[in-house]
Amino acid sequence: MKTTRHNRRPIRIWIPVLPVLLVLSPLIVLAVGVAAVACLVYRVNMLRALGSGWRIVSALPGTRLDVEHGRTAVLVTIT
């Protein structure tokens, strides 16, 4: 993630993935459970849904997200 200041060098903030995953793991487990129940309710093959989700996640590297609001700009790059 990169934030820019007016007429100055950008500030780079590196966010480590492992600690974020550890903090968010209870929410991830809950989301997987909800997704499994939704697959059963809507009669979707869970393996195909899992494969589709994996393809989406594996396509994320190289994605850039630019957000600007007033004098503040944030660039998020997934590598």
Tab-separated table of N, CA, C and O in Angstrom:
chain	number	residue	atom	x	y	z
A	1	MET	N	0.846	-1.151	0.000
A	1	MET	CA	0.000	0.000	0.000
A	1	MET	C	0.900	1.223	0.000
A	1	MET	O	1.871	1.282	0.725
A	2	LYS	N	0.573	2.203	-0.802
A	2	LYS	CA	1.388	3.408	-0.912
A	2	LYS	C	0.483	4.618	-0.769
A	2	LYS	O	-0.509	4.739	-1.462
A	3	THR	N	0.808	5.500	0.160
A	3	THR	CA	0.058	6.739	0.289
A	3	THR	C	0.965	7.876	-0.134
A	3	THR	O	2.170	7.814	0.041
A	4	THR	N	0.383	8.910	-0.711
A	4	THR	CA	1.190	10.042	-1.173
A	4	THR	C	0.843	11.281	-0.386
A	4	THR	O	-0.301	11.503	-0.010
A	5	ARG	N	1.848	12.084	-0.132
A	5	ARG	CA	1.653	13.373	0.515
A	5	ARG	C	1.852	14.450	-0.537
A	5	ARG	O	2.582	14.274	-1.496
A	6	HIS	N	1.219	15.574	-0.351
A	6	HIS	CA	1.271	16.667	-1.326
A	6	HIS	C	2.715	17.152	-1.495
A	6	HIS	O	3.356	17.589	-0.552
A	7	ASN	N	3.260	17.059	-2.723
A	7	ASN	CA	4.602	17.522	-3.090
A	7	ASN	C	5.709	16.835	-2.298
A	7	ASN	O	6.749	17.424	-2.040
A	8	ARG	N	5.519	15.607	-1.885
A	8	ARG	CA	6.540	14.864	-1.147
A	8	ARG	C	6.646	13.460	-1.699
A	8	ARG	O	5.855	13.029	-2.505
A	9	ARG	N	7.659	12.761	-1.207
A	9	ARG	CA	7.822	11.366	-1.619
A	9	ARG	C	6.707	10.516	-1.029
A	9	ARG	O	6.215	10.801	0.048
A	10	PRO	N	6.321	9.443	-1.709
A	10	PRO	CA	5.259	8.580	-1.177
A	10	PRO	C	5.728	7.821	0.064
A	10	PRO	O	6.902	7.533	0.229
A	11	ILE	N	4.789	7.512	0.920
A	11	ILE	CA	5.047	6.684	2.091
A	11	ILE	C	4.671	5.255	1.721
A	11	ILE	O	3.551	4.998	1.293
A	12	ARG	N	5.592	4.330	1.906
A	12	ARG	CA	5.296	2.924	1.608
A	12	ARG	C	5.037	2.189	2.909
A	12	ARG	O	5.836	2.259	3.837
A	13	ILE	N	3.925	1.505	2.965
A	13	ILE	CA	3.551	0.720	4.133
A	13	ILE	C	3.415	-0.727	3.680
A	13	ILE	O	2.569	-1.050	2.842
A	14	TRP	N	4.243	-1.601	4.232
A	14	TRP	CA	4.195	-3.017	3.882
A	14	TRP	C	3.389	-3.741	4.949
A	14	TRP	O	3.667	-3.636	6.135
A	15	ILE	N	2.383	-4.465	4.535
A	15	ILE	CA	1.537	-5.204	5.461
A	15	ILE	C	1.855	-6.690	5.311
A	15	ILE	O	1.636	-7.270	4.245
A	16	PRO	N	2.377	-7.330	6.371
A	16	PRO	CA	2.695	-8.758	6.289
A	16	PRO	C	1.418	-9.597	6.225
A	16	PRO	O	0.443	-9.330	6.936
A	17	VAL	N	1.431	-10.598	5.391
A	17	VAL	CA	0.228	-11.390	5.138
A	17	VAL	C	-0.065	-12.359	6.279
A	17	VAL	O	-1.221	-12.499	6.697
A	18	LEU	N	0.943	-13.040	6.810
A	18	LEU	CA	0.711	-14.070	7.822
A	18	LEU	C	0.029	-13.527	9.082
A	18	LEU	O	-0.966	-14.103	9.531
A	19	PRO	N	0.499	-12.429	9.678
A	19	PRO	CA	-0.221	-11.922	10.854
A	19	PRO	C	-1.656	-11.486	10.538
A	19	PRO	O	-2.559	-11.678	11.358
A	20	VAL	N	-1.876	-10.938	9.366
A	20	VAL	CA	-3.234	-10.541	8.984
A	20	VAL	C	-4.120	-11.781	8.857
A	20	VAL	O	-5.266	-11.787	9.319
A	21	LEU	N	-3.598	-12.853	8.269
A	21	LEU	CA	-4.364	-14.094	8.152
A	21	LEU	C	-4.663	-14.689	9.518
A	21	LEU	O	-5.754	-15.220	9.744
A	22	LEU	N	-3.706	-14.626	10.433
A	22	LEU	CA	-3.937	-15.152	11.778
A	22	LEU	C	-5.028	-14.365	12.507
A	22	LEU	O	-5.868	-14.938	13.201
A	23	VAL	N	-5.037	-13.055	12.345
A	23	VAL	CA	-6.060	-12.233	12.993
A	23	VAL	C	-7.423	-12.481	12.355
A	23	VAL	O	-8.445	-12.528	13.045
A	24	LEU	N	-7.450	-12.643	11.037
A	24	LEU	CA	-8.719	-12.817	10.329
A	24	LEU	C	-9.181	-14.270	10.235
A	24	LEU	O	-10.250	-14.536	9.677
A	25	SER	N	-8.416	-15.227	10.762
A	25	SER	CA	-8.762	-16.638	10.601
A	25	SER	C	-10.139	-17.005	11.152
A	25	SER	O	-10.827	-17.825	10.537
A	26	PRO	N	-10.593	-16.460	12.290
A	26	PRO	CA	-11.967	-16.805	12.704
A	26	PRO	C	-13.021	-16.364	11.688
A	26	PRO	O	-13.990	-17.085	11.431
A	27	LEU	N	-12.814	-15.199	11.078
A	27	LEU	CA	-13.761	-14.744	10.057
A	27	LEU	C	-13.676	-15.602	8.799
A	27	LEU	O	-14.699	-15.844	8.143
A	28	ILE	N	-12.479	-16.060	8.474
A	28	ILE	CA	-12.310	-16.909	7.294
A	28	ILE	C	-13.020	-18.243	7.500
A	28	ILE	O	-13.717	-18.737	6.602
A	29	VAL	N	-12.888	-18.822	8.703
A	29	VAL	CA	-13.572	-20.089	9.005
A	29	VAL	C	-15.083	-19.896	8.931
A	29	VAL	O	-15.798	-20.741	8.371
A	30	LEU	N	-15.586	-18.802	9.470
A	30	LEU	CA	-17.017	-18.516	9.410
A	30	LEU	C	-17.483	-18.346	7.962
A	30	LEU	O	-18.530	-18.871	7.569
A	31	ALA	N	-16.698	-17.642	7.146
A	31	ALA	CA	-17.059	-17.434	5.749
A	31	ALA	C	-17.084	-18.752	4.973
A	31	ALA	O	-17.963	-18.962	4.129
A	32	VAL	N	-16.136	-19.640	5.268
A	32	VAL	CA	-16.120	-20.946	4.594
A	32	VAL	C	-17.357	-21.745	4.983
A	32	VAL	O	-17.984	-22.402	4.132
A	33	GLY	N	-17.744	-21.688	6.254
A	33	GLY	CA	-18.957	-22.391	6.689
A	33	GLY	C	-20.205	-21.846	6.012
A	33	GLY	O	-21.062	-22.615	5.561
A	34	VAL	N	-20.316	-20.534	5.937
A	34	VAL	CA	-21.466	-19.914	5.269
A	34	VAL	C	-21.476	-20.281	3.787
A	34	VAL	O	-22.536	-20.576	3.213
A	35	ALA	N	-20.302	-20.286	3.160
A	35	ALA	CA	-20.226	-20.648	1.743
A	35	ALA	C	-20.631	-22.106	1.527
A	35	ALA	O	-21.319	-22.430	0.543
A	36	ALA	N	-20.227	-22.988	2.436
A	36	ALA	CA	-20.598	-24.403	2.314
A	36	ALA	C	-22.107	-24.578	2.436
A	36	ALA	O	-22.726	-25.331	1.664
A	37	VAL	N	-22.720	-23.882	3.388
A	37	VAL	CA	-24.175	-23.969	3.540
A	37	VAL	C	-24.870	-23.397	2.305
A	37	VAL	O	-25.857	-23.972	1.810
A	38	ALA	N	-24.351	-22.285	1.770
A	38	ALA	CA	-24.948	-21.692	0.567
A	38	ALA	C	-24.836	-22.647	-0.613
A	38	ALA	O	-25.770	-22.745	-1.420
A	39	CYS	N	-23.711	-23.347	-0.724
A	39	CYS	CA	-23.565	-24.323	-1.817
A	39	CYS	C	-24.592	-25.437	-1.685
A	39	CYS	O	-25.159	-25.891	-2.691
A	40	LEU	N	-24.838	-25.886	-0.470
A	40	LEU	CA	-25.837	-26.942	-0.270
A	40	LEU	C	-27.246	-26.442	-0.561
A	40	LEU	O	-28.049	-27.151	-1.182
A	41	VAL	N	-27.559	-25.227	-0.129
A	41	VAL	CA	-28.906	-24.677	-0.335
A	41	VAL	C	-29.179	-24.460	-1.816
A	41	VAL	O	-30.257	-24.794	-2.321
A	42	TYR	N	-28.199	-23.900	-2.536
A	42	TYR	CA	-28.399	-23.590	-3.950
A	42	TYR	C	-27.954	-24.711	-4.890
A	42	TYR	O	-27.906	-24.534	-6.099
A	43	ARG	N	-27.602	-25.857	-4.319
A	43	ARG	CA	-27.209	-27.049	-5.082
A	43	ARG	C	-26.065	-26.779	-6.053
A	43	ARG	O	-26.126	-27.090	-7.237
A	44	VAL	N	-25.018	-26.146	-5.517
A	44	VAL	CA	-23.810	-25.871	-6.296
A	44	VAL	C	-22.744	-26.862	-5.854
A	44	VAL	O	-22.587	-27.123	-4.657
A	45	ASN	N	-22.014	-27.416	-6.801
A	45	ASN	CA	-20.934	-28.346	-6.487
A	45	ASN	C	-19.840	-27.595	-5.721
A	45	ASN	O	-19.268	-26.630	-6.219
A	46	MET	N	-19.559	-28.040	-4.476
A	46	MET	CA	-18.578	-27.347	-3.631
A	46	MET	C	-17.179	-27.374	-4.220
A	46	MET	O	-16.429	-26.412	-4.079
A	47	LEU	N	-16.803	-28.459	-4.875
A	47	LEU	CA	-15.463	-28.533	-5.461
A	47	LEU	C	-15.304	-27.547	-6.616
A	47	LEU	O	-14.256	-26.911	-6.754
A	48	ARG	N	-16.333	-27.410	-7.425
A	48	ARG	CA	-16.266	-26.428	-8.525
A	48	ARG	C	-16.236	-25.009	-7.980
A	48	ARG	O	-15.528	-24.144	-8.497
A	49	ALA	N	-17.015	-24.731	-6.919
A	49	ALA	CA	-17.001	-23.410	-6.305
A	49	ALA	C	-15.631	-23.114	-5.693
A	49	ALA	O	-15.106	-22.005	-5.830
A	50	LEU	N	-15.031	-24.107	-5.046
A	50	LEU	CA	-13.699	-23.944	-4.472
A	50	LEU	C	-12.669	-23.694	-5.570
A	50	LEU	O	-11.803	-22.822	-5.445
A	51	GLY	N	-12.771	-24.430	-6.672
A	51	GLY	CA	-11.860	-24.227	-7.806
A	51	GLY	C	-12.003	-22.842	-8.418
A	51	GLY	O	-11.012	-22.188	-8.753
A	52	SER	N	-13.233	-22.374	-8.532
A	52	SER	CA	-13.460	-21.033	-9.080
A	52	SER	C	-12.889	-19.965	-8.150
A	52	SER	O	-12.271	-18.995	-8.601
A	53	GLY	N	-13.085	-20.131	-6.848
A	53	GLY	CA	-12.526	-19.187	-5.886
A	53	GLY	C	-11.011	-19.171	-5.928
A	53	GLY	O	-10.382	-18.106	-5.851
A	54	TRP	N	-10.406	-20.356	-6.059
A	54	TRP	CA	-8.939	-20.435	-6.146
A	54	TRP	C	-8.419	-19.734	-7.394
A	54	TRP	O	-7.406	-19.052	-7.367
A	55	ARG	N	-9.116	-19.886	-8.516
A	55	ARG	CA	-8.694	-19.209	-9.745
A	55	ARG	C	-8.765	-17.698	-9.591
A	55	ARG	O	-7.905	-16.969	-10.093
A	56	ILE	N	-9.784	-17.203	-8.898
A	56	ILE	CA	-9.899	-15.759	-8.674
A	56	ILE	C	-8.754	-15.270	-7.800
A	56	ILE	O	-8.109	-14.260	-8.105
A	57	VAL	N	-8.461	-15.981	-6.716
A	57	VAL	CA	-7.380	-15.570	-5.807
A	57	VAL	C	-6.028	-15.642	-6.505
A	57	VAL	O	-5.183	-14.758	-6.339
A	58	SER	N	-5.811	-16.684	-7.306
A	58	SER	CA	-4.512	-16.820	-7.984
A	58	SER	C	-4.334	-15.804	-9.112
A	58	SER	O	-3.218	-15.563	-9.562
A	59	ALA	N	-5.421	-15.182	-9.568
A	59	ALA	CA	-5.320	-14.154	-10.610
A	59	ALA	C	-5.057	-12.763	-10.030
A	59	ALA	O	-4.821	-11.823	-10.783
A	60	LEU	N	-5.074	-12.612	-8.702
A	60	LEU	CA	-4.906	-11.303	-8.080
A	60	LEU	C	-3.509	-10.701	-8.198
A	60	LEU	O	-3.403	-9.477	-8.290
A	61	PRO	N	-2.406	-11.469	-8.168
A	61	PRO	CA	-1.093	-10.822	-8.248
A	61	PRO	C	-0.966	-9.957	-9.504
A	61	PRO	O	-1.368	-10.348	-10.595
A	62	GLY	N	-0.438	-8.759	-9.304
A	62	GLY	CA	-0.311	-7.802	-10.391
A	62	GLY	C	-1.453	-6.802	-10.424
A	62	GLY	O	-1.441	-5.865	-11.216
A	63	THR	N	-2.446	-6.981	-9.544
A	63	THR	CA	-3.587	-6.080	-9.500
A	63	THR	C	-3.202	-4.782	-8.808
A	63	THR	O	-2.544	-4.787	-7.779
A	64	ARG	N	-3.600	-3.656	-9.388
A	64	ARG	CA	-3.360	-2.333	-8.794
A	64	ARG	C	-4.697	-1.672	-8.534
A	64	ARG	O	-5.572	-1.658	-9.388
A	65	LEU	N	-4.827	-1.103	-7.348
A	65	LEU	CA	-6.038	-0.400	-6.969
A	65	LEU	C	-5.653	1.006	-6.547
A	65	LEU	O	-4.924	1.196	-5.576
A	66	ASP	N	-6.090	2.009	-7.306
A	66	ASP	CA	-5.804	3.414	-7.016
A	66	ASP	C	-7.063	4.073	-6.474
A	66	ASP	O	-8.110	4.026	-7.104
A	67	VAL	N	-6.928	4.702	-5.300
A	67	VAL	CA	-8.048	5.420	-4.702
A	67	VAL	C	-7.579	6.834	-4.399
A	67	VAL	O	-6.556	7.026	-3.755
A	68	GLU	N	-8.316	7.821	-4.890
A	68	GLU	CA	-7.983	9.220	-4.628
A	68	GLU	C	-9.204	9.915	-4.049
A	68	GLU	O	-10.320	9.742	-4.531
A	69	HIS	N	-8.957	10.699	-3.001
A	69	HIS	CA	-10.022	11.487	-2.390
A	69	HIS	C	-9.402	12.792	-1.915
A	69	HIS	O	-8.629	12.808	-0.961
A	70	GLY	N	-9.720	13.855	-2.612
A	70	GLY	CA	-9.125	15.142	-2.267
A	70	GLY	C	-7.618	15.122	-2.495
A	70	GLY	O	-7.150	14.775	-3.563
A	71	ARG	N	-6.865	15.468	-1.454
A	71	ARG	CA	-5.404	15.479	-1.560
A	71	ARG	C	-4.776	14.157	-1.155
A	71	ARG	O	-3.565	14.010	-1.183
A	72	THR	N	-5.573	13.191	-0.769
A	72	THR	CA	-5.067	11.895	-0.327
A	72	THR	C	-5.216	10.870	-1.445
A	72	THR	O	-6.276	10.776	-2.064
A	73	ALA	N	-4.150	10.131	-1.686
A	73	ALA	CA	-4.184	9.067	-2.682
A	73	ALA	C	-3.601	7.796	-2.073
A	73	ALA	O	-2.612	7.846	-1.359
A	74	VAL	N	-4.232	6.670	-2.352
A	74	VAL	CA	-3.758	5.379	-1.858
A	74	VAL	C	-3.636	4.440	-3.049
A	74	VAL	O	-4.560	4.324	-3.850
A	75	LEU	N	-2.489	3.804	-3.162
A	75	LEU	CA	-2.255	2.795	-4.194
A	75	LEU	C	-2.006	1.469	-3.508
A	75	LEU	O	-1.093	1.357	-2.695
A	76	VAL	N	-2.819	0.473	-3.813
A	76	VAL	CA	-2.650	-0.877	-3.283
A	76	VAL	C	-2.223	-1.768	-4.427
A	76	VAL	O	-2.931	-1.862	-5.441
A	77	THR	N	-1.064	-2.401	-4.289
A	77	THR	CA	-0.562	-3.315	-5.304
A	77	THR	C	-0.454	-4.706	-4.709
A	77	THR	O	0.169	-4.887	-3.667
A	78	ILE	N	-1.051	-5.687	-5.339
A	78	ILE	CA	-0.982	-7.077	-4.888
A	78	ILE	C	0.098	-7.764	-5.704
A	78	ILE	O	0.001	-7.838	-6.930
A	79	THR	N	1.128	-8.251	-5.016
A	79	THR	CA	2.245	-8.912	-5.711
A	79	THR	C	2.311	-10.370	-5.368
A	79	THR	O	1.759	-10.837	-4.418
